[in-house]
Amino acid sequence: MATHFIQVKHWRRFFLVALPIFLLGCISSQPFPQGVNVGQPIPTPIVRAPKVGQEWVYQVRNVFNQEIIDTVTERVVSVGSEIRITRSGVKSGPLPDEIQAPWGFVLQDPHWSPPQKFQQAIPLWPEQLQVGWHRFYKTHYQVPAYPDGSYYWGLNMSALAWEQIQSPAGKFLTLHLHNEIPYFESNDLFRVQNIREEDVWFSPEIGRWVIRRGSGRYITPGVFWSNAYWEDYWQWELVSWK
């Protein structure tokens, strides 16, 4: 049993290292956002506080073929003990709300499918806007449509670099962070192992990301990681904000 456990841990470590290389090989024709490293700004930028009426519009692309999936508007509609952000797509219509409590800590996250309501809110951006900052968070989540279940969620967040990044909305100073969600539990009982990761270019000036690019893979019984299934692989790019 102990030997089996060590082998499993070794395989998981290998997979986490090899996955980005595997992804790159599969989608090498797809452009990865390229920012210009500018070093740690002094003083550290302050994140814009939330206010009713703030709005961000994103163009959502399929990374595999660069098809525009939708254009999504996200708008702050209430600020208090909770900050509620409504969301609507040109094609998809009304989308689930995002809830932060407090600002910068997500309590209900609609950006993965299905939406998640966390038992304890977790950060959307680093608690310290410093290159090299790193932290692992553990919690559980429920799917709002099925509140009886509770599922493990672990977030590994790392601040990589301050970068100037370009989007259709212009050029922004951003903190590039990388998120890994290794071996979380899915509400889909047929999925036996799951992994997600994303790169986020967060702008303190706008209080939100300029670009967010994320993907996930999973396996079902009898399926090996070499044949793992893909989740959606989308990139969000800021079109406008106010």
XYZ file of N, CA and C in Angstrom:
726
model
N 0.834 -1.214 0.000
C 0.000 0.000 0.000
C 0.861 1.254 0.000
N 1.923 1.285 0.854
C 2.774 2.467 0.913
C 3.475 2.686 -0.414
N 3.971 1.554 -1.018
C 4.645 1.672 -2.310
C 3.698 2.198 -3.374
N 2.464 1.719 -3.370
C 1.463 2.192 -4.332
C 1.213 3.677 -4.149
N 1.138 4.140 -2.888
C 0.872 5.557 -2.621
C 2.008 6.418 -3.151
N 3.263 5.953 -2.950
C 4.413 6.710 -3.440
C 4.397 6.793 -4.953
N 4.048 5.661 -5.598
C 3.986 5.655 -7.059
C 2.926 6.603 -7.575
N 1.766 6.645 -6.917
C 0.693 7.556 -7.326
C 1.131 8.999 -7.174
N 1.790 9.314 -6.056
C 2.250 10.681 -5.844
C 3.271 11.068 -6.911
N 4.179 10.111 -7.250
C 5.180 10.381 -8.271
C 4.518 10.623 -9.624
N 3.515 9.832 -9.959
C 2.797 9.996 -11.231
C 2.078 11.328 -11.285
N 1.462 11.726 -10.176
C 0.758 13.014 -10.158
C 1.731 14.165 -10.359
N 2.895 14.082 -9.694
C 3.894 15.133 -9.838
C 4.381 15.209 -11.281
N 4.613 14.042 -11.876
C 5.054 13.999 -13.280
C 4.005 14.612 -14.189
N 2.736 14.294 -13.939
C 1.660 14.796 -14.795
C 1.562 16.310 -14.712
N 1.685 16.873 -13.499
C 1.582 18.313 -13.333
C 2.717 19.024 -14.064
N 3.902 18.400 -14.082
C 5.028 18.998 -14.797
C 4.863 18.843 -16.300
N 4.382 17.671 -16.727
C 4.312 17.372 -18.159
C 3.115 17.996 -18.845
N 2.038 18.299 -18.099
C 0.818 18.797 -18.722
C 1.031 20.062 -19.542
N 1.709 21.107 -19.006
C 1.901 22.303 -19.846
C 2.643 22.006 -21.136
N 3.650 21.086 -21.084
C 4.387 20.727 -22.295
C 3.464 20.025 -23.280
N 2.632 19.130 -22.742
C 1.675 18.411 -23.589
C 0.702 19.380 -24.243
N 0.193 20.339 -23.460
C -0.742 21.315 -24.007
C -0.089 22.144 -25.094
N 1.155 22.543 -24.849
C 1.852 23.362 -25.832
C 2.000 22.621 -27.146
N 2.285 21.315 -27.052
C 2.420 20.525 -28.258
C 1.122 20.419 -29.026
N 0.003 20.386 -28.282
C -1.301 20.229 -28.919
C -1.785 21.519 -29.563
N -1.424 22.662 -28.986
C -2.017 23.914 -29.439
C -0.936 24.936 -29.776
N 0.179 24.484 -30.301
C 1.302 25.375 -30.556
C 0.955 26.475 -31.539
N -0.063 26.263 -32.363
C -0.436 27.282 -33.344
C -1.259 28.405 -32.715
N -1.686 28.248 -31.460
C -2.512 29.246 -30.811
C -1.639 30.236 -30.041
N -1.808 31.533 -30.231
C -0.927 32.509 -29.581
C -1.196 32.620 -28.081
N -0.122 32.611 -27.311
C -0.206 32.864 -25.877
C 0.017 34.353 -25.663
N -0.787 35.010 -24.814
C -0.619 36.460 -24.604
C 0.814 36.804 -24.190
N 1.383 37.784 -24.850
C 2.758 38.193 -24.580
C 2.772 39.599 -24.000
N 3.126 39.679 -22.720
C 3.279 40.975 -22.087
C 4.736 41.394 -22.035
N 4.966 42.651 -21.689
C 6.320 43.184 -21.546
C 6.619 43.317 -20.067
N 7.631 42.606 -19.593
C 7.985 42.627 -18.172
C 8.496 44.012 -17.799
N 7.925 44.568 -16.732
C 8.319 45.920 -16.314
C 8.888 45.947 -14.908
N 9.013 44.813 -14.242
C 9.551 44.805 -12.894
C 8.516 45.242 -11.872
N 8.855 45.070 -10.606
C 7.941 45.409 -9.518
C 7.773 46.928 -9.419
N 6.553 47.457 -9.630
C 6.351 48.904 -9.521
C 6.454 49.387 -8.075
N 7.021 50.568 -7.892
C 7.140 51.185 -6.571
C 6.561 52.585 -6.645
N 5.566 52.896 -5.818
C 4.913 52.005 -4.856
C 4.025 50.976 -5.556
N 3.638 49.949 -4.804
C 2.760 48.926 -5.354
C 1.404 49.533 -5.687
N 0.884 49.298 -6.883
C -0.427 49.858 -7.253
C -1.534 49.424 -6.290
N -2.504 50.298 -6.116
C -3.664 50.024 -5.262
C -4.820 49.554 -6.139
N -5.513 48.520 -5.693
C -6.637 47.977 -6.451
C -7.844 48.907 -6.342
N -8.449 49.221 -7.460
C -9.647 50.059 -7.487
C -10.744 49.450 -6.629
N -11.370 50.251 -5.795
C -12.457 49.773 -4.938
C -13.731 49.588 -5.757
N -14.615 48.699 -5.324
C -15.854 48.464 -6.077
C -16.846 49.597 -5.910
N -17.631 49.820 -6.953
C -18.663 50.854 -6.940
C -19.771 50.443 -7.893
N -21.006 50.670 -7.496
C -22.138 50.327 -8.353
C -22.004 51.054 -9.695
N -22.171 50.304 -10.769
C -22.069 50.868 -12.108
C -20.776 50.549 -12.810
N -19.772 50.111 -12.073
C -18.543 49.676 -12.742
C -18.861 48.530 -13.694
N -18.154 48.504 -14.811
C -18.521 47.548 -15.862
C -17.279 47.131 -16.640
N -17.265 45.851 -17.039
C -16.202 45.299 -17.874
C -16.850 44.483 -18.981
N -16.394 44.677 -20.195
C -16.907 43.915 -21.336
C -15.766 43.074 -21.894
N -16.029 41.774 -22.061
C -15.009 40.834 -22.508
C -15.439 40.118 -23.785
N -14.476 39.918 -24.650
C -14.653 39.047 -25.806
C -14.089 37.678 -25.418
N -14.898 36.643 -25.586
C -14.510 35.297 -25.177
C -14.183 34.476 -26.418
N -12.963 33.932 -26.448
C -12.506 33.154 -27.602
C -12.232 31.704 -27.232
N -12.465 30.826 -28.195
C -12.039 29.438 -28.091
C -10.558 29.384 -28.460
N -9.707 28.968 -27.511
C -8.268 28.979 -27.760
C -7.873 28.031 -28.884
N -8.598 26.930 -29.048
C -8.232 25.943 -30.054
C -8.338 26.492 -31.472
N -9.356 27.307 -31.740
C -9.542 27.782 -33.116
C -9.732 29.294 -33.221
N -9.624 30.003 -32.070
C -9.743 31.459 -32.009
C -11.138 31.974 -32.379
N -12.121 31.087 -32.423
C -13.492 31.512 -32.680
C -14.007 32.358 -31.517
N -14.708 33.438 -31.834
C -15.333 34.261 -30.788
C -16.607 33.564 -30.329
N -16.614 33.155 -29.079
C -17.746 32.419 -28.518
C -18.869 33.362 -28.124
N -18.489 34.489 -27.502
C -19.505 35.416 -27.015
C -18.814 36.719 -26.622
N -19.618 37.739 -26.379
C -19.161 38.988 -25.769
C -19.969 39.168 -24.494
N -19.266 39.223 -23.364
C -19.914 39.180 -22.051
C -19.684 40.497 -21.322
N -20.778 41.057 -20.791
C -20.722 42.270 -19.981
C -20.913 41.897 -18.520
N -20.001 42.375 -17.674
C -20.073 42.137 -16.232
C -20.189 43.493 -15.537
N -21.171 43.610 -14.637
C -21.483 44.926 -14.060
C -21.732 44.818 -12.560
N -21.118 45.716 -11.780
C -21.354 45.766 -10.334
C -22.733 46.360 -10.087
N -23.593 45.610 -9.381
C -24.953 46.088 -9.137
C -25.224 46.333 -7.656
N -24.385 45.824 -6.757
C -24.564 46.112 -5.330
C -23.230 45.980 -4.617
N -23.028 46.873 -3.630
C -21.803 46.895 -2.837
C -22.198 46.982 -1.370
N -21.677 46.070 -0.579
C -21.972 46.039 0.855
C -21.168 44.923 1.473
N -21.806 44.146 2.338
C -21.116 42.982 2.895
C -20.762 42.002 1.784
N -21.529 42.024 0.704
C -21.232 41.267 -0.503
C -21.239 42.206 -1.701
N -20.371 41.924 -2.656
C -20.353 42.669 -3.913
C -20.897 41.746 -4.989
N -21.989 42.154 -5.617
C -22.623 41.310 -6.629
C -22.359 41.880 -8.022
N -21.930 41.002 -8.918
C -21.636 41.367 -10.296
C -22.541 40.551 -11.204
N -23.424 41.248 -11.918
C -24.289 40.550 -12.871
C -23.548 40.379 -14.187
N -23.960 39.364 -14.961
C -23.240 39.006 -16.176
C -24.253 38.648 -17.253
N -23.944 39.069 -18.490
C -24.842 38.776 -19.600
C -24.042 38.682 -20.889
N -24.369 37.683 -21.712
C -23.696 37.501 -22.985
C -24.574 37.927 -24.145
N -23.952 38.449 -25.191
C -24.704 38.832 -26.387
C -25.415 37.617 -26.967
N -24.730 36.475 -27.010
C -25.302 35.250 -27.544
C -26.015 34.417 -26.496
N -25.429 34.331 -25.319
C -25.942 33.410 -24.292
C -26.996 34.024 -23.386
N -27.149 35.366 -23.413
C -28.142 36.006 -22.554
C -27.676 36.063 -21.116
N -28.630 36.154 -20.154
C -28.255 36.252 -18.736
C -27.403 35.062 -18.285
N -26.357 35.373 -17.521
C -25.444 34.365 -16.990
C -25.451 34.433 -15.460
N -24.991 33.387 -14.784
C -24.976 33.418 -13.314
C -24.138 34.574 -12.782
N -24.567 35.113 -11.642
C -23.876 36.228 -11.007
C -22.562 35.775 -10.376
N -21.657 36.728 -10.251
C -20.457 36.561 -9.426
C -20.687 37.304 -8.119
N -20.285 36.694 -7.004
C -20.413 37.327 -5.693
C -19.045 37.334 -5.024
N -18.618 38.517 -4.583
C -17.393 38.639 -3.815
C -17.722 39.082 -2.398
N -16.958 38.573 -1.423
C -17.191 38.931 -0.026
C -15.954 38.578 0.798
N -15.064 39.586 1.059
C -15.100 40.976 0.613
C -14.564 41.117 -0.811
N -14.314 42.360 -1.225
C -13.776 42.643 -2.545
C -12.449 41.907 -2.735
N -12.347 41.193 -3.842
C -11.134 40.440 -4.126
C -11.181 38.998 -3.684
N -12.243 38.607 -2.969
C -12.421 37.228 -2.526
C -13.752 36.722 -3.072
N -13.692 35.708 -3.905
C -14.898 35.237 -4.576
C -15.629 34.221 -3.716
N -16.931 34.445 -3.552
C -17.788 33.526 -2.806
C -18.591 32.656 -3.769
N -19.057 33.262 -4.856
C -19.720 32.505 -5.923
C -19.011 32.817 -7.233
N -18.407 31.774 -7.815
C -17.607 31.952 -9.023
C -18.311 31.282 -10.195
N -18.753 32.077 -11.191
C -19.480 31.512 -12.330
C -18.595 31.237 -13.540
N -17.287 31.410 -13.416
C -16.444 31.358 -14.607
C -16.041 29.942 -15.008
N -16.116 29.011 -14.099
C -15.980 27.610 -14.461
C -17.371 27.009 -14.593
N -17.464 25.877 -15.233
C -18.763 25.225 -15.426
C -18.770 23.881 -14.701
N -19.769 23.659 -13.807
C -20.843 24.569 -13.429
C -20.354 25.639 -12.449
N -21.163 26.690 -12.197
C -20.784 27.708 -11.210
C -20.563 27.073 -9.838
N -19.761 27.753 -9.020
C -19.408 27.228 -7.709
C -19.704 28.253 -6.618
N -20.237 27.767 -5.516
C -20.417 28.593 -4.320
C -19.538 28.014 -3.228
N -18.526 28.773 -2.810
C -17.527 28.269 -1.887
C -17.986 28.394 -0.433
N -17.533 27.449 0.379
C -17.824 27.524 1.813
C -17.070 28.684 2.450
N -15.834 28.907 2.005
C -15.061 30.077 2.415
C -14.578 30.766 1.148
N -14.752 32.080 1.096
C -14.339 32.831 -0.088
C -12.831 32.707 -0.288
N -12.406 32.630 -1.543
C -10.984 32.513 -1.868
C -10.580 33.664 -2.789
N -9.283 34.022 -2.805
C -8.858 35.211 -3.557
C -9.020 35.056 -5.064
N -9.338 36.175 -5.693
C -9.324 36.272 -7.152
C -7.978 36.777 -7.650
N -7.247 37.489 -6.787
C -5.899 37.956 -7.108
C -5.059 37.854 -5.833
N -3.735 37.910 -5.936
C -2.876 37.721 -4.761
C -3.175 38.706 -3.638
N -3.082 38.211 -2.422
C -3.308 39.083 -1.260
C -2.200 40.121 -1.140
N -1.028 39.813 -1.664
C 0.060 40.774 -1.756
C 0.462 40.880 -3.228
N 0.397 42.074 -3.774
C 0.698 42.257 -5.195
C 2.203 42.373 -5.394
N 2.887 41.270 -5.104
C 4.342 41.205 -5.165
C 4.762 39.999 -5.995
N 5.714 40.202 -6.909
C 6.250 39.093 -7.689
C 6.878 38.074 -6.740
N 6.589 36.797 -6.972
C 7.102 35.740 -6.117
C 6.144 35.318 -5.030
N 5.069 36.102 -4.829
C 4.065 35.712 -3.829
C 3.413 34.407 -4.264
N 3.160 33.536 -3.280
C 2.608 32.215 -3.587
C 1.824 31.723 -2.377
N 0.674 31.066 -2.670
C -0.097 30.487 -1.568
C -1.056 29.424 -2.104
N -1.330 28.442 -1.246
C -2.272 27.376 -1.580
C -3.485 27.502 -0.658
N -4.691 27.443 -1.248
C -5.942 27.568 -0.499
C -6.758 26.285 -0.656
N -7.400 25.877 0.426
C -8.268 24.711 0.393
C -9.646 25.087 0.915
N -10.667 24.619 0.223
C -12.036 24.845 0.676
C -12.921 23.776 0.038
N -14.219 23.924 0.196
C -15.203 23.078 -0.484
C -16.203 23.992 -1.182
N -16.860 23.460 -2.179
C -17.845 24.248 -2.899
C -19.112 23.432 -3.120
N -20.186 24.158 -3.386
C -21.452 23.567 -3.799
C -21.807 24.096 -5.170
N -22.577 23.338 -5.917
C -23.144 23.807 -7.169
C -24.507 24.408 -6.828
N -24.724 25.708 -7.097
C -25.965 26.363 -6.654
C -27.235 25.616 -7.035
N -27.250 24.977 -8.188
C -28.457 24.266 -8.612
C -28.661 22.956 -7.854
N -27.590 22.469 -7.199
C -27.666 21.207 -6.458
C -26.980 21.397 -5.100
N -27.617 22.104 -4.170
C -26.950 22.521 -2.934
C -26.678 21.400 -1.930
N -27.142 20.207 -2.184
C -26.944 19.130 -1.213
C -25.524 18.571 -1.240
N -24.802 18.751 -2.334
C -23.454 18.196 -2.451
C -22.388 19.172 -1.983
N -21.223 18.645 -1.601
C -20.079 19.454 -1.202
C -18.822 18.797 -1.760
N -17.943 19.592 -2.403
C -16.833 19.035 -3.153
C -15.540 19.792 -2.852
N -14.456 19.051 -2.781
C -13.152 19.638 -2.451
C -12.648 20.531 -3.585
N -12.013 21.647 -3.194
C -11.408 22.579 -4.146
C -10.101 23.087 -3.557
N -9.036 22.978 -4.318
C -7.740 23.501 -3.885
C -7.169 24.419 -4.949
N -6.729 25.607 -4.537
C -6.223 26.618 -5.469
C -4.777 26.940 -5.133
N -3.902 26.761 -6.106
C -2.492 27.094 -5.973
C -2.231 28.353 -6.798
N -2.025 29.505 -6.151
C -1.903 30.791 -6.838
C -0.488 31.323 -6.707
N 0.080 31.771 -7.835
C 1.446 32.306 -7.853
C 1.489 33.594 -8.664
N 2.155 34.612 -8.130
C 2.361 35.876 -8.847
C 3.672 35.782 -9.612
N 3.602 35.845 -10.953
C 4.774 35.585 -11.791
C 5.555 36.845 -12.158
N 4.846 37.901 -12.600
C 5.558 39.076 -13.109
C 4.587 40.233 -13.287
N 5.124 41.449 -13.178
C 4.377 42.634 -13.604
C 4.637 42.824 -15.093
N 3.554 42.974 -15.864
C 3.685 43.081 -17.311
C 2.755 44.147 -17.868
N 3.223 44.829 -18.899
C 2.343 45.641 -19.730
C 1.711 44.699 -20.744
N 0.381 44.683 -20.783
C -0.326 43.756 -21.669
C -1.316 44.526 -22.524
N -1.468 44.106 -23.750
C -2.366 44.763 -24.707
C -3.627 43.946 -24.874
N -4.772 44.622 -24.918
C -6.047 43.993 -25.239
C -6.810 44.948 -26.143
N -7.975 44.541 -26.668
C -8.747 45.475 -27.489
C -9.127 46.765 -26.751
N -9.071 46.757 -25.399
C -9.414 47.958 -24.634
C -8.230 48.896 -24.446
N -7.020 48.458 -24.844
C -5.844 49.302 -24.681
C -4.713 48.562 -23.999
N -3.758 49.334 -23.466
C -2.587 48.776 -22.798
C -2.708 49.014 -21.301
N -2.360 47.992 -20.520
C -2.548 48.061 -19.077
C -1.338 47.484 -18.343
N -1.077 48.042 -17.158
C -0.109 47.461 -16.238
C -0.818 46.362 -15.461
N -0.295 45.131 -15.545
C -0.970 43.979 -14.930
C 0.010 43.130 -14.141
N -0.535 42.431 -13.167
C 0.213 41.389 -12.474
C -0.188 40.059 -13.091
N 0.773 39.386 -13.718
C 0.524 38.089 -14.340
C 0.589 37.026 -13.255
N -0.511 36.317 -13.048
C -0.539 35.253 -12.060
C -0.960 33.954 -12.709
N -0.510 32.870 -12.103
C -0.831 31.535 -12.595
C -1.564 30.776 -11.505
N -2.699 30.179 -11.881
C -3.509 29.382 -10.957
C -3.497 27.918 -11.384
N -3.327 27.046 -10.427
C -3.486 25.618 -10.658
C -4.508 25.085 -9.668
N -5.411 24.246 -10.171
C -6.418 23.593 -9.330
C -6.243 22.088 -9.529
N -5.326 21.472 -8.795
C -5.009 20.059 -9.025
C -5.942 19.127 -8.260
N -6.508 18.174 -8.962
C -7.260 17.079 -8.351
C -8.403 17.546 -7.464
N -9.171 18.505 -7.994
C -10.391 18.922 -7.306
C -11.483 17.880 -7.551
N -12.527 17.958 -6.741
C -13.668 17.053 -6.910
C -14.708 17.693 -7.809
N -15.264 16.907 -8.698
C -16.328 17.367 -9.582
C -17.673 16.879 -9.054
N -18.708 17.655 -9.350
C -20.061 17.189 -8.995
C -20.543 16.102 -9.947
N -19.813 15.891 -11.052
C -20.104 14.817 -11.991
C -19.455 13.535 -11.472
N -20.242 12.609 -10.998
C -19.724 11.406 -10.358
C -18.953 10.515 -11.328
N -19.135 10.709 -12.629
C -18.425 9.896 -13.607
C -16.997 10.386 -13.838
N -16.667 11.554 -13.294
C -15.312 12.082 -13.420
C -14.517 11.686 -12.176
N -13.453 10.928 -12.360
C -12.721 10.396 -11.208
C -11.492 11.232 -10.855
N -10.958 12.005 -11.791
C -9.872 12.931 -11.508
C -10.008 14.140 -12.425
N -9.657 15.301 -11.868
C -9.835 16.558 -12.579
C -8.657 17.480 -12.294
N -8.317 18.299 -13.275
C -7.282 19.311 -13.076
C -7.605 20.517 -13.948
N -7.335 21.710 -13.412
C -7.525 22.938 -14.170
C -6.334 23.855 -13.934
N -6.098 24.744 -14.881
C -5.088 25.778 -14.690
C -5.457 26.985 -15.539
N -4.945 28.141 -15.134
C -5.228 29.352 -15.896
C -4.138 30.387 -15.655
N -3.996 31.276 -16.634
C -3.146 32.453 -16.514
C -4.050 33.671 -16.520
N -3.753 34.586 -15.614
C -4.583 35.777 -15.435
C -3.679 37.004 -15.439
N -4.045 38.022 -16.202
C -3.353 39.304 -16.184
C -4.280 40.296 -15.486
N -3.998 40.532 -14.212
C -4.875 41.333 -13.354
C -4.400 42.776 -13.315
N -5.340 43.701 -13.554
C -5.035 45.131 -13.550
C -5.605 45.797 -12.299
N -4.762 46.289 -11.389
C -5.290 47.028 -10.236
C -6.093 48.259 -10.650
N -5.703 48.875 -11.761
C -6.372 50.087 -12.230
C -7.860 49.859 -12.462
N -8.227 48.729 -13.030
C -9.632 48.466 -13.347
C -10.289 47.535 -12.328
N -9.493 46.977 -11.412
C -10.044 46.090 -10.390
C -10.492 44.744 -10.934
N -9.885 44.322 -12.051
C -10.291 43.073 -12.681
C -9.208 42.661 -13.688
N -9.385 41.516 -14.292
C -8.390 41.038 -15.241
C -8.576 41.673 -16.606
N -7.453 41.815 -17.315
C -7.468 42.269 -18.695
C -7.568 41.063 -19.621
N -6.828 40.005 -19.280
C -6.900 38.738 -20.010
C -6.966 37.607 -18.990
N -7.797 36.626 -19.279
C -7.894 35.428 -18.443
C -8.022 34.231 -19.372
N -7.117 33.290 -19.227
C -7.035 32.162 -20.151
C -6.948 30.872 -19.327
N -7.957 30.006 -19.457
C -7.990 28.823 -18.611
C -8.495 27.587 -19.327
N -8.050 26.438 -18.824
C -8.451 25.163 -19.396
C -8.511 24.111 -18.296
N -9.110 22.974 -18.627
C -9.179 21.867 -17.691
C -9.251 20.543 -18.416
N -8.841 19.471 -17.712
C -8.946 18.127 -18.257
C -9.433 17.193 -17.151
N -10.004 16.065 -17.561
C -10.511 15.110 -16.586
C -10.533 13.716 -17.202
N -10.606 12.725 -16.322
C -10.716 11.342 -16.775
C -11.901 10.679 -16.089
N -12.429 9.665 -16.738
C -13.507 8.835 -16.217
C -12.945 7.430 -15.986
N -13.699 6.548 -15.327
C -13.165 5.203 -15.054
C -12.681 4.505 -16.321
N -11.468 3.946 -16.257
C -10.907 3.225 -17.379
C -10.172 4.080 -18.391
N -10.189 5.408 -18.213
C -9.514 6.324 -19.138
C -8.210 6.800 -18.504
N -7.117 6.765 -19.257
C -5.830 7.229 -18.765
C -5.638 8.706 -19.121
N -4.703 9.354 -18.400
C -4.485 10.777 -18.621
C -4.054 11.074 -20.058
N -3.406 10.138 -20.705
C -2.999 10.371 -22.098
C -4.191 10.549 -23.021
N -5.367 10.068 -22.584
C -6.594 10.213 -23.372
C -7.635 11.057 -22.645
N -7.171 11.892 -21.737
C -8.089 12.678 -20.919
C -8.977 13.576 -21.778
N -10.166 13.849 -21.266
C -11.128 14.716 -21.946
C -10.821 16.178 -21.634
N -11.118 17.023 -22.610
C -10.933 18.465 -22.435
C -12.213 19.115 -21.927
N -12.068 20.071 -21.054
C -13.126 21.041 -20.801
C -12.968 22.174 -21.823
N -13.819 23.192 -21.724
C -13.656 24.356 -22.592
C -12.299 25.004 -22.329
N -11.672 25.504 -23.396
C -10.409 26.227 -23.273
C -10.646 27.616 -23.848
N -10.902 28.569 -22.962
C -11.336 29.895 -23.371
C -10.356 30.961 -22.922
N -10.341 32.044 -23.685
C -9.568 33.229 -23.330
C -10.492 34.443 -23.325
N -10.474 35.151 -22.202
C -11.269 36.369 -22.028
C -10.364 37.568 -22.262
N -10.774 38.497 -23.132
C -10.008 39.681 -23.439
C -10.884 40.915 -23.234
N -10.348 41.875 -22.503
C -11.097 43.086 -22.171
C -11.321 43.941 -23.425
N -12.582 44.287 -23.675
C -12.942 45.131 -24.812
C -13.151 46.580 -24.371
N -13.790 46.756 -23.200
C -14.026 48.087 -22.670
C -14.266 47.988 -21.170
N -14.168 49.114 -20.476
C -14.436 49.129 -19.035
C -14.815 50.544 -18.609
N -15.484 50.634 -17.474
C -15.781 51.953 -16.901
C -15.974 51.832 -15.401
